Short mmCIF file of C-alpha atoms in Angstrom, two decimals:
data_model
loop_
_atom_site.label_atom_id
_atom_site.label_comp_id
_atom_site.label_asym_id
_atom_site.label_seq_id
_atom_site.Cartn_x
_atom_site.Cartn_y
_atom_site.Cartn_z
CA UNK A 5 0.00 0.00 0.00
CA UNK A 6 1.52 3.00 -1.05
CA UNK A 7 -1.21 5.59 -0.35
CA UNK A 8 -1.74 6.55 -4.29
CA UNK A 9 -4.56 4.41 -5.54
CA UNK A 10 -5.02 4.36 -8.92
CA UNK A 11 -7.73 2.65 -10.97
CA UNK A 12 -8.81 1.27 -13.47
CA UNK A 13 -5.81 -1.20 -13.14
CA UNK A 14 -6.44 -2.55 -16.96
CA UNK A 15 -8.30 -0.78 -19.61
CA UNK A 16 -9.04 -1.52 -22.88
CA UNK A 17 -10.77 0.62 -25.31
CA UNK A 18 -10.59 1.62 -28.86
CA UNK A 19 -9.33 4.34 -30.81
CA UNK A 20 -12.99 5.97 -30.72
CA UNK A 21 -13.32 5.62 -27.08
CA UNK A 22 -13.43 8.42 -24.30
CA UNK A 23 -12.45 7.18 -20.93
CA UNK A 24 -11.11 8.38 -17.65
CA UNK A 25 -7.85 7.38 -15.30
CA UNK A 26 -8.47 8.12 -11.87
CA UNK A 27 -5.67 8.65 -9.10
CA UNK A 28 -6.50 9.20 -5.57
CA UNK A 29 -3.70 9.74 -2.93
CA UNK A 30 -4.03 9.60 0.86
CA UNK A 31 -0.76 10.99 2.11
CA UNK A 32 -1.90 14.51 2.31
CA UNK A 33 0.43 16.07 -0.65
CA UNK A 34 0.51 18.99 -2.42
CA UNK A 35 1.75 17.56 -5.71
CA UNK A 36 0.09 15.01 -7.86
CA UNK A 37 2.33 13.90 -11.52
CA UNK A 38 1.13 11.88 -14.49
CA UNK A 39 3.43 9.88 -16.13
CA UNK A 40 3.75 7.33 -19.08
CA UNK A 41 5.91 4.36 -18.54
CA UNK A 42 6.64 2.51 -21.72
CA UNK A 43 8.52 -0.42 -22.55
CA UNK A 44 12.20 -0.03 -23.68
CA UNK A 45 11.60 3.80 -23.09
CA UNK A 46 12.57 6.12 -20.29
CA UNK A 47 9.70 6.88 -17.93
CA UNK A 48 7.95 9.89 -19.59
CA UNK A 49 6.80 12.98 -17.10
CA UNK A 50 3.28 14.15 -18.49
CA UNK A 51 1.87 16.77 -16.33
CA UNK A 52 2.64 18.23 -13.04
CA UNK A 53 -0.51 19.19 -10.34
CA UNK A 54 0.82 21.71 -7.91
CA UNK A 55 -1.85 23.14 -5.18
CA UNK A 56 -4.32 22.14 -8.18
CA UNK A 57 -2.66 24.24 -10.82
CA UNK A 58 -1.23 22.77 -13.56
CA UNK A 59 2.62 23.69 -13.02
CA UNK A 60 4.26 21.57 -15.97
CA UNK A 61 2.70 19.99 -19.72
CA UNK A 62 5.46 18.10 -21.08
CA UNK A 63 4.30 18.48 -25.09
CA UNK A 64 1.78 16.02 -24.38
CA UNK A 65 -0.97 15.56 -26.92
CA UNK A 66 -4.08 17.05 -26.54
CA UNK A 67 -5.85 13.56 -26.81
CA UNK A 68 -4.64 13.47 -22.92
CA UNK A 69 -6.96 16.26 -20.51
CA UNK A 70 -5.80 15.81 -17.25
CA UNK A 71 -7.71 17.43 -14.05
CA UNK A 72 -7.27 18.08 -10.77
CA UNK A 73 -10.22 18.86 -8.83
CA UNK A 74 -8.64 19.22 -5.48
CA UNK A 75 -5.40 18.35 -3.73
CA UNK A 76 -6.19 14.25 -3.55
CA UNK A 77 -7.87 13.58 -6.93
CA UNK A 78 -6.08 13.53 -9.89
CA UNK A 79 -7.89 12.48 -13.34
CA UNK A 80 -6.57 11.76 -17.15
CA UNK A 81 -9.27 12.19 -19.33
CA UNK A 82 -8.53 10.17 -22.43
CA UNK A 83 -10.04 10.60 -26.60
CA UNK A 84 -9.11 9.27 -29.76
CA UNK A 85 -6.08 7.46 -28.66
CA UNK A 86 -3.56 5.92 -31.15
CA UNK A 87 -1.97 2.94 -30.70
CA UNK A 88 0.91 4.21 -29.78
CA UNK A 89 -0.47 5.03 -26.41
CA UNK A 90 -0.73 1.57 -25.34
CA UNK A 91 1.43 2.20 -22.06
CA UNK A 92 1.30 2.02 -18.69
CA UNK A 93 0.33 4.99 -17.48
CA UNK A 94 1.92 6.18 -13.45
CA UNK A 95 0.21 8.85 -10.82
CA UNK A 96 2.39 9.76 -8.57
CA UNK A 97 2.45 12.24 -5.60
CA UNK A 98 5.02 14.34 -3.32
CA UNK A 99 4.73 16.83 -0.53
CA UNK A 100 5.92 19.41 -2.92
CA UNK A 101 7.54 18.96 -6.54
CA UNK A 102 11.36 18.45 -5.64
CA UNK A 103 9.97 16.30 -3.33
CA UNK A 104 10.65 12.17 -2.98
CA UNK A 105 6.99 11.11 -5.02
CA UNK A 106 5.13 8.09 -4.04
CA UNK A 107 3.97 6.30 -7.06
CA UNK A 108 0.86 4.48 -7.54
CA UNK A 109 0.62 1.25 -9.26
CA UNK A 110 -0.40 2.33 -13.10
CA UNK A 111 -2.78 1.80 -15.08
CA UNK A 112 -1.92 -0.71 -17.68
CA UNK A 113 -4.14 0.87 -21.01
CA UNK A 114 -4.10 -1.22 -24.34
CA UNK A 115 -5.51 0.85 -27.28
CA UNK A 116 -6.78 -1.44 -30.03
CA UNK B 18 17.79 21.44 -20.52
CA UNK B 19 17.96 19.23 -17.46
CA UNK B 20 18.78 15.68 -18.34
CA UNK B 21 20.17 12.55 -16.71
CA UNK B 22 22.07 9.47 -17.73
CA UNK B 23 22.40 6.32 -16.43
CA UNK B 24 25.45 4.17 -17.81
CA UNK B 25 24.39 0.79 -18.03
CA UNK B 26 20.70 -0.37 -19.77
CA UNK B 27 21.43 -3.61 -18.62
CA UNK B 28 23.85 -4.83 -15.68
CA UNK B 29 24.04 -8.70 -14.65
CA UNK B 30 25.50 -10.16 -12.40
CA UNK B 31 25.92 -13.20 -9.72
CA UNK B 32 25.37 -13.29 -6.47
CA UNK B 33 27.38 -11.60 -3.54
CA UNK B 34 29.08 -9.49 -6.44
CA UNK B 35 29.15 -5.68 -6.21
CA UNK B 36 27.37 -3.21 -7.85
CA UNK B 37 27.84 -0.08 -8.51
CA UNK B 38 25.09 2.09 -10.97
CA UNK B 39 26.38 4.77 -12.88
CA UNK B 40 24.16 8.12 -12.83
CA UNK B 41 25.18 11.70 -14.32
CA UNK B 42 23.00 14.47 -14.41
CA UNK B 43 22.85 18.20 -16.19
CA UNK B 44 22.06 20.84 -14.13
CA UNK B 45 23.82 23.52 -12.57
CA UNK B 46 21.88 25.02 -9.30
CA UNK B 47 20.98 22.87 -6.38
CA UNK B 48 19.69 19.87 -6.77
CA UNK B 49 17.67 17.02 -4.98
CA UNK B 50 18.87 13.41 -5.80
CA UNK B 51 16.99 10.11 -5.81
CA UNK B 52 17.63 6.28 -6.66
CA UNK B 53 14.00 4.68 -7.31
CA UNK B 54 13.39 1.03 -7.17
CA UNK B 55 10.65 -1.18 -9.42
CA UNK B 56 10.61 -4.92 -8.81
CA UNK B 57 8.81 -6.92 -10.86
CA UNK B 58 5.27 -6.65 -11.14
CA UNK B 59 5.64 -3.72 -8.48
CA UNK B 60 5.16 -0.18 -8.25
CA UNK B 61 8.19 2.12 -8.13
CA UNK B 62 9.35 2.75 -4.53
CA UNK B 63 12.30 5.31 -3.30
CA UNK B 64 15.43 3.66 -2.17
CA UNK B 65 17.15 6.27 -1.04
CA UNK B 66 17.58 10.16 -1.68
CA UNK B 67 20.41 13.12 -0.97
CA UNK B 68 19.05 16.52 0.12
CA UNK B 69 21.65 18.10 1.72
CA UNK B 70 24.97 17.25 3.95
CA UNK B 71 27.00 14.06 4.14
CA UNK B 72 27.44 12.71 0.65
CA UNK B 73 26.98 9.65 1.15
CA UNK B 74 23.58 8.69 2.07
CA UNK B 75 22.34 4.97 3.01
CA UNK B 76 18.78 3.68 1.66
CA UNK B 77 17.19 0.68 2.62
CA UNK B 78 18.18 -3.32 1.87
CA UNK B 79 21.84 -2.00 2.35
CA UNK B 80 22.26 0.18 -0.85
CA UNK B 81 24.13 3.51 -0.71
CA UNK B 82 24.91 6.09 -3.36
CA UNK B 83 27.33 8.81 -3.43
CA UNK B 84 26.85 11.93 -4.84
CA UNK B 85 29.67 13.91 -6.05
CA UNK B 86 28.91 17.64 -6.89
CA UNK B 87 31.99 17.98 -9.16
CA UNK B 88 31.45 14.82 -11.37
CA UNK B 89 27.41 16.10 -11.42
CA UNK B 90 27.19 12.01 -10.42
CA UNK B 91 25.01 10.04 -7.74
CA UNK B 92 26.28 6.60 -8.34
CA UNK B 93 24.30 3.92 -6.37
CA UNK B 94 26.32 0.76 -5.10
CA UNK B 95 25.79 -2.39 -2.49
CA UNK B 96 28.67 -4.52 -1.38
CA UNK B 97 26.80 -7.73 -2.18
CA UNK B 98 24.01 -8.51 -4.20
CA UNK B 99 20.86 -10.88 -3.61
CA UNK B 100 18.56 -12.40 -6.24
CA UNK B 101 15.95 -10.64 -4.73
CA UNK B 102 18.01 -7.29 -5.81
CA UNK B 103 16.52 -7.89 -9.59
CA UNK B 104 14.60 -5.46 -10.66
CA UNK B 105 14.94 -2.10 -12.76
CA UNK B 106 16.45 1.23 -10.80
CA UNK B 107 16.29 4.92 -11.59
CA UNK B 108 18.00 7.65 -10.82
CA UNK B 109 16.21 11.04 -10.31
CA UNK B 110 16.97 14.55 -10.38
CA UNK B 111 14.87 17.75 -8.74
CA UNK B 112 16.57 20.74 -9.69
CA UNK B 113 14.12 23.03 -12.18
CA UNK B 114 12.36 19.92 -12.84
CA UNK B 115 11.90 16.54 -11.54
CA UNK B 116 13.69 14.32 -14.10
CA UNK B 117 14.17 10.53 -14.49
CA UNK B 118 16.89 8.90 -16.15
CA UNK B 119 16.26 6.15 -18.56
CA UNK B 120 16.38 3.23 -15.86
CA UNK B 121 19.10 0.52 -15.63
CA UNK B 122 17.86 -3.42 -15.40
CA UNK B 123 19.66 -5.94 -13.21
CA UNK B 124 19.76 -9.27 -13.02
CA UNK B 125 20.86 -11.06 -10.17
CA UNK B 126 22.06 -14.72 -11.02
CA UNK B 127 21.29 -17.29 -7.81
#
């Protein structure tokens, strides 16, 4: 148990699909990360959550909407993936960005 | 732009050998240095991290890295390895940004 919950732990969908990642974290932190972990590829930072602003957007598609509704909740909204997005995708969060993070344990997404 | 290295992709070895990770990192104000651990099947997990102070820190399971300002290098070692010890580490930089390097795999040979 690492206090960052993250579900769904699988999903599937297709290319047409809109769905949602969810990331909930219990340790009372003030910064919440997405990132993309794929195989044979460094682990990719996607967006930085800091006090609920947005802090950091690594060039990351606009078929990935994150949100941040409050400090705990962290959400990827996801639309008209490409296969290439088939990854599995981290939350993460830290007292405050330079922080050590706590990472959840992913959600693996397929994209057919 | 911040960036970090990590020497090795893959590192294997038996067991009871040594081990010592390379890690180099770009970036020249303060920084905040981690070693990250993912075991197989598991989520990542902090081994150990340098904020400030003695250079040499100790993490858990009896690794320690050294980080040496002038060589911009946090190198992570253990006298003797375990099987149990396989898995994939990263190193990790806060300075403007928090940055991961690309992750080094070892095996650990019983």
């Amino acid at each position: 148990e690492t206090g960052v919950t993250q579900t769904p732990r699988h999903l599937v969908m297709g290319m047409t699909n809109k769905k949602s990642l969810k990331c909930e974290q219990h340790l009372g932190h003030n910064a919440m990360y997405w990132y993309k972990q794929s195989a044979k590829k460094p682990l990719e930072l996607m967006f930085v959550y800091s006090l609920e602003e947005r802090v950091e957007n690594n060039s990351v598609p606009s078929r990935f909407s994150p949100e941040c509704p409050n400090s705990s909740h962290l959400f990827l909204h996801l639309h008209t993936l490409q296969p290439e997005d088939s990854a599995l995708y981290l939350c993460a969060s830290s007292q405050e960005p330079d922080q050590p993070q706590h990472f959840g344990d992913g959600t693996r997404l397929s994209i057919l | 732009a911040q960036s970090v290295s990590q020497h090795n992709h893959h590192v294997i070895l038996s067991e009871a050998a040594s081990l010592e990770l390379g890690c180099n990192y770009s970036y020249g104000g303060t920084v905040n240095l981690f070693w990250y651990v993912q075991y197989p099947g598991q989520h990542l997990q902090l081994l150990l991290k340098y904020f400030s102070g003695d250079p040499l820190v100790k993490g858990i399971k009896g690794f320690e890295a050294e980080f040496i300002k002038s060589k911009f290098s946090f190198n992570l070692r253990k006298p003797s390895v375990q099987w149990s010890d396989t898995a994939e580490y990263f190193c990790a930089v806060a300075g403007r940004n928090f940055v991961f390097g690309p992750g080094t795999r070892l095996s650990v040979l019983p």
